[in-house]
Amino acid sequence: MGTVGGAGAVYQLMPRSTPPLVAKLYNDKVLQLIKSDRKYAQRIIALAFHGNELSKSLPFATWPRRLIFSEKNPKDAQQALLGFSMERLVGTTSLIDLITQNNTRLKVTPDRTAFLCITLADQVARMHRHPWTFVFGDLSPNNVHISADLTQVRFIDTDGFQFDYNNGQYSFRLSGLTSGFKAPGSDAALLKSGRLTTTHDDFVLAILLFMLLMADKGMPIHPFQSGDAPEDLRIDKRQFPLSDTQQFPLPKPVIDAWNSLPQDLRTTFTRTFTGPTPVKASEWVSVLSNYRRCL
């Protein structure tokens, strides 16, 4: 049995291949969507058709390699599509585990944390600069993986990305978001148009960067975590608890960890979490590089 996710299951294939491959086979719900929505099928077909090209330009993401059909040489690819093969990540740790699990977090030095933050921001910026203007969308810490030697940041669930293909002739929507990792107003935007802008990724990127840097200080906390209110509610209201600790009480160790970060980092986070426009991924690369040089 493979690893089961929201869209289907992942099975190991060809263990001796380089790189090793897995097959992602969609569940009945997604297969029905593929059969009824031509654009949904075209998204997967386009990614697989350009898989080699994408693997060169954006090698940190696990792009579809080959399509898997219910029959050989199908006359109707949309109706016969079952899933696709992709690279199998070996020995990686999800970002959420790296942040929350003591046995992994304690292995990460401040310099390595800064390196991972810079790499994460740079890769998101590269996706945004790509001619297809990729929007990750579901940029949750479950969809970001870190290599065992802490030198690589990998992105998964690429078939859920939003992008514009063939000079904008085809526009593909996002397939879903994770609670707590959404920009303000993202749910309303998806209901209205099914699409988000790159500023959504910029906002969620800041959440991941905050969690990484606070975990490095021994406080693995979500930036909008305070009391019993849902994080999504605070996000939509742009209520960043650390910007007003009198209104939003937090434990002293959390406040101390926050205050131990340099002023420019705190200002950049506050500007993103409370202002109308989040700091871009490319700007984070510069801010974090300065931070790393001062460690």
PDB file of C-alpha atoms in Angstrom, residues 14-251:
ATOM      1  CA  MET A  14      11.569   1.323 -10.109  1.00  0.00           C
ATOM      2  CA  PRO A  15      13.738   1.432  -6.966  1.00  0.00           C
ATOM      3  CA  ARG A  16      16.929   1.115  -9.016  1.00  0.00           C
ATOM      4  CA  SER A  17      16.222   4.090 -11.272  1.00  0.00           C
ATOM      5  CA  THR A  18      18.176   7.357 -10.942  1.00  0.00           C
ATOM      6  CA  PRO A  19      16.559   9.275  -9.451  1.00  0.00           C
ATOM      7  CA  PRO A  20      14.243   6.776  -7.743  1.00  0.00           C
ATOM      8  CA  LEU A  21      10.623   7.234  -8.796  1.00  0.00           C
ATOM      9  CA  VAL A  22       7.174   6.978  -7.267  1.00  0.00           C
ATOM     10  CA  ALA A  23       3.725   6.944  -8.843  1.00  0.00           C
ATOM     11  CA  LYS A  24       1.000   9.314  -7.696  1.00  0.00           C
ATOM     12  CA  LEU A  25      -2.375   7.736  -8.460  1.00  0.00           C
ATOM     13  CA  TYR A  26      -5.426   9.902  -7.941  1.00  0.00           C
ATOM     14  CA  ASN A  27      -8.416   8.856  -5.858  1.00  0.00           C
ATOM     15  CA  ASP A  28     -11.924   8.487  -7.298  1.00  0.00           C
ATOM     16  CA  LYS A  29     -12.922  12.046  -6.405  1.00  0.00           C
ATOM     17  CA  VAL A  30      -9.995  13.588  -8.279  1.00  0.00           C
ATOM     18  CA  LEU A  31     -10.380  11.183 -11.198  1.00  0.00           C
ATOM     19  CA  GLN A  32     -13.982  12.289 -11.617  1.00  0.00           C
ATOM     20  CA  LEU A  33     -12.793  15.901 -11.634  1.00  0.00           C
ATOM     21  CA  ILE A  34     -10.156  15.091 -14.248  1.00  0.00           C
ATOM     22  CA  LYS A  35     -12.735  13.369 -16.474  1.00  0.00           C
ATOM     23  CA  SER A  36     -15.235  16.229 -16.183  1.00  0.00           C
ATOM     24  CA  ASP A  37     -12.894  19.237 -16.185  1.00  0.00           C
ATOM     25  CA  ARG A  38     -10.633  19.426 -19.223  1.00  0.00           C
ATOM     26  CA  LYS A  39      -8.564  22.228 -17.713  1.00  0.00           C
ATOM     27  CA  TYR A  40      -7.766  20.148 -14.647  1.00  0.00           C
ATOM     28  CA  ALA A  41      -6.451  17.384 -16.886  1.00  0.00           C
ATOM     29  CA  GLN A  42      -4.562  19.839 -19.114  1.00  0.00           C
ATOM     30  CA  ARG A  43      -2.691  21.160 -16.065  1.00  0.00           C
ATOM     31  CA  ILE A  44      -1.218  17.722 -15.280  1.00  0.00           C
ATOM     32  CA  ILE A  45      -0.523  16.940 -18.942  1.00  0.00           C
ATOM     33  CA  ALA A  46       1.271  20.279 -19.455  1.00  0.00           C
ATOM     34  CA  LEU A  47       3.472  19.759 -16.384  1.00  0.00           C
ATOM     35  CA  ALA A  48       4.411  16.225 -17.427  1.00  0.00           C
ATOM     36  CA  PHE A  49       5.052  17.250 -21.055  1.00  0.00           C
ATOM     37  CA  HIS A  50       7.502  19.908 -19.833  1.00  0.00           C
ATOM     38  CA  GLY A  51       8.776  17.898 -16.865  1.00  0.00           C
ATOM     39  CA  ASN A  52      12.387  17.701 -18.056  1.00  0.00           C
ATOM     40  CA  GLU A  53      12.497  21.418 -18.835  1.00  0.00           C
ATOM     41  CA  LEU A  54      10.980  22.317 -15.464  1.00  0.00           C
ATOM     42  CA  SER A  55      13.388  19.988 -13.673  1.00  0.00           C
ATOM     43  CA  LYS A  56      16.256  22.017 -15.130  1.00  0.00           C
ATOM     44  CA  SER A  57      14.869  25.505 -14.524  1.00  0.00           C
ATOM     45  CA  LEU A  58      13.295  24.767 -11.121  1.00  0.00           C
ATOM     46  CA  PRO A  59      15.107  21.600  -9.979  1.00  0.00           C
ATOM     47  CA  PHE A  60      14.014  21.869  -6.338  1.00  0.00           C
ATOM     48  CA  ALA A  61      10.418  20.796  -7.108  1.00  0.00           C
ATOM     49  CA  THR A  62       9.218  17.233  -7.755  1.00  0.00           C
ATOM     50  CA  TRP A  63       7.678  17.719 -11.192  1.00  0.00           C
ATOM     51  CA  PRO A  64       5.570  15.067 -12.963  1.00  0.00           C
ATOM     52  CA  ARG A  65       7.822  12.883 -15.150  1.00  0.00           C
ATOM     53  CA  ARG A  66       5.501  10.604 -17.087  1.00  0.00           C
ATOM     54  CA  LEU A  67       1.748  10.276 -17.207  1.00  0.00           C
ATOM     55  CA  ILE A  68       0.075   7.040 -16.128  1.00  0.00           C
ATOM     56  CA  PHE A  69      -3.002   5.917 -18.084  1.00  0.00           C
ATOM     57  CA  SER A  70      -5.550   3.152 -17.686  1.00  0.00           C
ATOM     58  CA  GLU A  71      -4.609   1.804 -21.129  1.00  0.00           C
ATOM     59  CA  LYS A  72      -1.710   1.882 -23.560  1.00  0.00           C
ATOM     60  CA  ASN A  73      -1.793   4.633 -26.199  1.00  0.00           C
ATOM     61  CA  PRO A  74      -5.184   6.024 -25.110  1.00  0.00           C
ATOM     62  CA  LYS A  75      -7.297   7.833 -27.692  1.00  0.00           C
ATOM     63  CA  ASP A  76      -8.618  10.205 -25.014  1.00  0.00           C
ATOM     64  CA  ALA A  77      -5.857  11.136 -22.562  1.00  0.00           C
ATOM     65  CA  GLN A  78      -8.251  13.036 -20.323  1.00  0.00           C
ATOM     66  CA  GLN A  79     -10.533  10.054 -19.735  1.00  0.00           C
ATOM     67  CA  ALA A  80      -7.693   7.544 -19.333  1.00  0.00           C
ATOM     68  CA  LEU A  81      -5.437   9.603 -17.041  1.00  0.00           C
ATOM     69  CA  LEU A  82      -4.781   7.954 -13.655  1.00  0.00           C
ATOM     70  CA  GLY A  83      -1.770   9.881 -12.329  1.00  0.00           C
ATOM     71  CA  PHE A  84       1.918  10.359 -13.019  1.00  0.00           C
ATOM     72  CA  SER A  85       5.414   9.333 -11.969  1.00  0.00           C
ATOM     73  CA  MET A  86       7.763  11.709 -10.155  1.00  0.00           C
ATOM     74  CA  GLU A  87      11.022  11.733  -8.249  1.00  0.00           C
ATOM     75  CA  ARG A  88      10.934  10.006  -4.855  1.00  0.00           C
ATOM     76  CA  LEU A  89      12.456  12.105  -2.101  1.00  0.00           C
ATOM     77  CA  VAL A  90      14.917  10.012  -0.092  1.00  0.00           C
ATOM     78  CA  GLY A  91      15.893  10.815   3.476  1.00  0.00           C
ATOM     79  CA  THR A  92      14.127  14.179   3.637  1.00  0.00           C
ATOM     80  CA  THR A  93      12.209  15.662   6.572  1.00  0.00           C
ATOM     81  CA  SER A  94       9.100  17.770   6.203  1.00  0.00           C
ATOM     82  CA  LEU A  95       9.567  21.350   7.328  1.00  0.00           C
ATOM     83  CA  ILE A  96       6.880  20.945   9.987  1.00  0.00           C
ATOM     84  CA  ASP A  97       8.809  18.038  11.522  1.00  0.00           C
ATOM     85  CA  LEU A  98      12.080  19.940  11.344  1.00  0.00           C
ATOM     86  CA  ILE A  99      10.448  22.817  13.235  1.00  0.00           C
ATOM     87  CA  THR A 100       8.456  20.893  15.839  1.00  0.00           C
ATOM     88  CA  GLN A 101      10.422  17.704  16.525  1.00  0.00           C
ATOM     89  CA  ASN A 102      13.167  18.163  19.111  1.00  0.00           C
ATOM     90  CA  ASN A 103      15.330  15.380  17.695  1.00  0.00           C
ATOM     91  CA  THR A 104      15.557  17.145  14.323  1.00  0.00           C
ATOM     92  CA  ARG A 105      15.395  20.792  15.411  1.00  0.00           C
ATOM     93  CA  LEU A 106      18.344  20.517  17.792  1.00  0.00           C
ATOM     94  CA  LYS A 107      20.600  19.453  14.907  1.00  0.00           C
ATOM     95  CA  VAL A 108      20.087  22.764  13.091  1.00  0.00           C
ATOM     96  CA  THR A 109      22.535  25.555  13.926  1.00  0.00           C
ATOM     97  CA  PRO A 110      21.585  29.267  13.669  1.00  0.00           C
ATOM     98  CA  ASP A 111      23.704  29.600  10.520  1.00  0.00           C
ATOM     99  CA  ARG A 112      22.049  26.561   8.932  1.00  0.00           C
ATOM    100  CA  THR A 113      18.605  27.897   9.871  1.00  0.00           C
ATOM    101  CA  ALA A 114      19.429  31.180   8.139  1.00  0.00           C
ATOM    102  CA  PHE A 115      20.711  29.246   5.101  1.00  0.00           C
ATOM    103  CA  LEU A 116      17.465  27.251   4.878  1.00  0.00           C
ATOM    104  CA  CYS A 117      15.418  30.452   5.189  1.00  0.00           C
ATOM    105  CA  ILE A 118      17.402  32.132   2.393  1.00  0.00           C
ATOM    106  CA  THR A 119      17.094  29.053   0.176  1.00  0.00           C
ATOM    107  CA  LEU A 120      13.352  28.787   0.779  1.00  0.00           C
ATOM    108  CA  ALA A 121      12.787  32.469  -0.042  1.00  0.00           C
ATOM    109  CA  ASP A 122      15.016  32.318  -3.125  1.00  0.00           C
ATOM    110  CA  GLN A 123      13.198  29.287  -4.524  1.00  0.00           C
ATOM    111  CA  VAL A 124       9.787  30.887  -4.065  1.00  0.00           C
ATOM    112  CA  ALA A 125      11.107  34.005  -5.819  1.00  0.00           C
ATOM    113  CA  ARG A 126      12.408  31.857  -8.700  1.00  0.00           C
ATOM    114  CA  MET A 127       8.986  30.260  -9.102  1.00  0.00           C
ATOM    115  CA  HIS A 128       7.399  33.704  -9.309  1.00  0.00           C
ATOM    116  CA  ARG A 129       9.967  34.873 -11.913  1.00  0.00           C
ATOM    117  CA  HIS A 130       9.436  31.812 -14.112  1.00  0.00           C
ATOM    118  CA  PRO A 131       7.716  32.573 -17.461  1.00  0.00           C
ATOM    119  CA  TRP A 132       4.739  30.537 -16.238  1.00  0.00           C
ATOM    120  CA  THR A 133       4.493  32.668 -13.042  1.00  0.00           C
ATOM    121  CA  PHE A 134       4.024  29.741 -10.670  1.00  0.00           C
ATOM    122  CA  VAL A 135       2.038  30.331  -7.482  1.00  0.00           C
ATOM    123  CA  PHE A 136       2.686  27.561  -4.963  1.00  0.00           C
ATOM    124  CA  GLY A 137      -0.579  28.230  -3.140  1.00  0.00           C
ATOM    125  CA  ASP A 138      -0.556  25.402  -0.627  1.00  0.00           C
ATOM    126  CA  LEU A 139       2.808  26.473   0.784  1.00  0.00           C
ATOM    127  CA  SER A 140       2.292  24.606   4.032  1.00  0.00           C
ATOM    128  CA  PRO A 141       5.267  23.169   5.949  1.00  0.00           C
ATOM    129  CA  ASN A 142       4.014  19.710   4.970  1.00  0.00           C
ATOM    130  CA  ASN A 143       4.737  20.473   1.312  1.00  0.00           C
ATOM    131  CA  VAL A 144       8.288  21.681   1.939  1.00  0.00           C
ATOM    132  CA  HIS A 145      10.974  19.070   2.630  1.00  0.00           C
ATOM    133  CA  ILE A 146      14.548  19.437   3.866  1.00  0.00           C
ATOM    134  CA  SER A 147      17.367  17.086   2.876  1.00  0.00           C
ATOM    135  CA  ALA A 148      19.099  15.042   5.577  1.00  0.00           C
ATOM    136  CA  ASP A 149      22.315  17.079   5.239  1.00  0.00           C
ATOM    137  CA  LEU A 150      20.333  20.350   5.543  1.00  0.00           C
ATOM    138  CA  THR A 151      21.623  21.627   2.188  1.00  0.00           C
ATOM    139  CA  GLN A 152      18.484  21.383   0.043  1.00  0.00           C
ATOM    140  CA  VAL A 153      14.891  22.588   0.249  1.00  0.00           C
ATOM    141  CA  ARG A 154      12.452  20.571  -1.882  1.00  0.00           C
ATOM    142  CA  PHE A 155       8.857  21.335  -2.913  1.00  0.00           C
ATOM    143  CA  ILE A 156       6.186  18.667  -3.417  1.00  0.00           C
ATOM    144  CA  ASP A 157       2.569  18.623  -4.699  1.00  0.00           C
ATOM    145  CA  THR A 158       3.558  20.462  -7.874  1.00  0.00           C
ATOM    146  CA  ASP A 159       0.383  19.319  -9.638  1.00  0.00           C
ATOM    147  CA  GLY A 160      -1.527  21.710  -7.378  1.00  0.00           C
ATOM    148  CA  PHE A 161       0.421  24.832  -8.446  1.00  0.00           C
ATOM    149  CA  GLN A 162      -1.253  27.742 -10.211  1.00  0.00           C
ATOM    150  CA  PHE A 163       0.427  28.824 -13.452  1.00  0.00           C
ATOM    151  CA  ASP A 164      -0.125  30.371 -16.875  1.00  0.00           C
ATOM    152  CA  TYR A 165       0.998  28.192 -19.770  1.00  0.00           C
ATOM    153  CA  ASN A 166       1.699  28.834 -23.442  1.00  0.00           C
ATOM    154  CA  ASN A 167       1.986  32.643 -23.202  1.00  0.00           C
ATOM    155  CA  GLY A 168      -1.059  32.836 -20.986  1.00  0.00           C
ATOM    156  CA  GLN A 169      -3.276  30.909 -23.400  1.00  0.00           C
ATOM    157  CA  TYR A 170      -3.985  28.434 -20.607  1.00  0.00           C
ATOM    158  CA  SER A 171      -4.433  29.539 -16.987  1.00  0.00           C
ATOM    159  CA  PHE A 172      -4.584  26.897 -14.282  1.00  0.00           C
ATOM    160  CA  ARG A 173      -6.110  27.480 -10.872  1.00  0.00           C
ATOM    161  CA  LEU A 174      -4.960  26.330  -7.457  1.00  0.00           C
ATOM    162  CA  SER A 175      -6.335  23.075  -6.129  1.00  0.00           C
ATOM    163  CA  GLY A 176      -6.437  23.873  -2.388  1.00  0.00           C
ATOM    164  CA  LEU A 177      -4.930  25.559   0.679  1.00  0.00           C
ATOM    165  CA  THR A 178      -4.048  24.491   4.223  1.00  0.00           C
ATOM    166  CA  SER A 179      -5.618  26.150   7.248  1.00  0.00           C
ATOM    167  CA  GLY A 180      -3.196  28.477   9.020  1.00  0.00           C
ATOM    168  CA  PHE A 181      -1.111  28.939   5.889  1.00  0.00           C
ATOM    169  CA  LYS A 182      -3.199  31.373   3.885  1.00  0.00           C
ATOM    170  CA  ALA A 183      -2.869  35.063   3.117  1.00  0.00           C
ATOM    171  CA  PRO A 184      -5.615  37.479   4.211  1.00  0.00           C
ATOM    172  CA  GLY A 185      -8.604  37.245   1.867  1.00  0.00           C
ATOM    173  CA  SER A 186      -7.318  34.158   0.040  1.00  0.00           C
ATOM    174  CA  ASP A 187     -10.455  32.093   0.647  1.00  0.00           C
ATOM    175  CA  ALA A 188     -12.656  34.873  -0.775  1.00  0.00           C
ATOM    176  CA  ALA A 189     -10.344  35.265  -3.780  1.00  0.00           C
ATOM    177  CA  LEU A 190     -10.482  31.545  -4.525  1.00  0.00           C
ATOM    178  CA  LEU A 191     -14.273  31.530  -4.299  1.00  0.00           C
ATOM    179  CA  LYS A 192     -14.459  34.493  -6.666  1.00  0.00           C
ATOM    180  CA  SER A 193     -11.914  33.539  -9.321  1.00  0.00           C
ATOM    181  CA  GLY A 194     -10.141  30.354  -8.261  1.00  0.00           C
ATOM    182  CA  ARG A 195      -6.829  32.227  -8.529  1.00  0.00           C
ATOM    183  CA  LEU A 196      -4.361  33.985  -6.248  1.00  0.00           C
ATOM    184  CA  THR A 197      -1.444  36.321  -6.904  1.00  0.00           C
ATOM    185  CA  THR A 198       2.183  35.774  -5.957  1.00  0.00           C
ATOM    186  CA  THR A 199       1.599  37.987  -2.900  1.00  0.00           C
ATOM    187  CA  HIS A 200      -0.234  35.031  -1.357  1.00  0.00           C
ATOM    188  CA  ASP A 201       2.987  32.992  -1.455  1.00  0.00           C
ATOM    189  CA  ASP A 202       4.944  35.974  -0.121  1.00  0.00           C
ATOM    190  CA  PHE A 203       2.694  36.160   2.939  1.00  0.00           C
ATOM    191  CA  VAL A 204       2.767  32.421   3.662  1.00  0.00           C
ATOM    192  CA  LEU A 205       6.513  32.339   3.060  1.00  0.00           C
ATOM    193  CA  ALA A 206       6.866  34.844   5.918  1.00  0.00           C
ATOM    194  CA  ILE A 207       4.895  32.485   8.179  1.00  0.00           C
ATOM    195  CA  LEU A 208       7.344  29.654   7.406  1.00  0.00           C
ATOM    196  CA  LEU A 209      10.369  31.896   7.878  1.00  0.00           C
ATOM    197  CA  PHE A 210       9.016  33.114  11.211  1.00  0.00           C
ATOM    198  CA  MET A 211       8.444  29.547  12.397  1.00  0.00           C
ATOM    199  CA  LEU A 212      11.965  28.506  11.374  1.00  0.00           C
ATOM    200  CA  LEU A 213      13.661  31.453  13.056  1.00  0.00           C
ATOM    201  CA  MET A 214      11.591  31.179  16.240  1.00  0.00           C
ATOM    202  CA  ALA A 215      12.258  27.427  16.378  1.00  0.00           C
ATOM    203  CA  ASP A 216      15.963  28.277  16.218  1.00  0.00           C
ATOM    204  CA  LYS A 217      15.357  30.317  19.393  1.00  0.00           C
ATOM    205  CA  GLY A 218      13.637  27.333  21.017  1.00  0.00           C
ATOM    206  CA  MET A 219      10.103  28.632  20.420  1.00  0.00           C
ATOM    207  CA  PRO A 220       8.486  26.775  17.482  1.00  0.00           C
ATOM    208  CA  ILE A 221       5.310  28.862  17.280  1.00  0.00           C
ATOM    209  CA  HIS A 222       2.967  30.043  14.510  1.00  0.00           C
ATOM    210  CA  PRO A 223       3.080  33.862  14.187  1.00  0.00           C
ATOM    211  CA  PHE A 224      -0.699  34.193  14.595  1.00  0.00           C
ATOM    212  CA  GLN A 225      -0.967  31.815  17.540  1.00  0.00           C
ATOM    213  CA  SER A 226      -2.422  33.437  20.667  1.00  0.00           C
ATOM    214  CA  GLY A 227      -5.262  32.292  22.907  1.00  0.00           C
ATOM    215  CA  ASP A 228      -8.101  30.218  21.476  1.00  0.00           C
ATOM    216  CA  ALA A 229      -8.848  32.248  18.335  1.00  0.00           C
ATOM    217  CA  PRO A 230      -8.253  30.343  15.065  1.00  0.00           C
ATOM    218  CA  GLU A 231      -5.095  31.387  13.241  1.00  0.00           C
ATOM    219  CA  ASP A 232      -7.053  31.964  10.018  1.00  0.00           C
ATOM    220  CA  LEU A 233      -9.252  34.517  11.803  1.00  0.00           C
ATOM    221  CA  ARG A 234      -6.250  36.467  13.090  1.00  0.00           C
ATOM    222  CA  ILE A 235      -4.640  36.283   9.642  1.00  0.00           C
ATOM    223  CA  ASP A 236      -7.699  37.743   7.902  1.00  0.00           C
ATOM    224  CA  LYS A 237      -7.802  40.568  10.466  1.00  0.00           C
ATOM    225  CA  ARG A 238      -4.021  41.033  10.257  1.00  0.00           C
ATOM    226  CA  GLN A 239      -3.791  40.665  14.022  1.00  0.00           C
ATOM    227  CA  PHE A 240      -0.135  39.786  14.574  1.00  0.00           C
ATOM    228  CA  PRO A 241       0.022  39.080  18.328  1.00  0.00           C
ATOM    229  CA  LEU A 242       3.685  40.053  18.761  1.00  0.00           C
ATOM    230  CA  SER A 243       2.929  43.530  17.416  1.00  0.00           C
ATOM    231  CA  ASP A 244       0.594  44.150  20.403  1.00  0.00           C
ATOM    232  CA  THR A 245       1.325  41.824  23.316  1.00  0.00           C
ATOM    233  CA  GLN A 246      -0.950  43.785  25.643  1.00  0.00           C
ATOM    234  CA  GLN A 247      -3.979  42.957  23.531  1.00  0.00           C
ATOM    235  CA  PHE A 248      -2.732  39.471  22.662  1.00  0.00           C
ATOM    236  CA  PRO A 249      -0.947  37.969  25.708  1.00  0.00           C
ATOM    237  CA  LEU A 250       1.889  35.568  24.960  1.00  0.00           C
ATOM    238  CA  PRO A 251       4.253  33.600  27.225  1.00  0.00           C
TER     239      PRO A 251
END
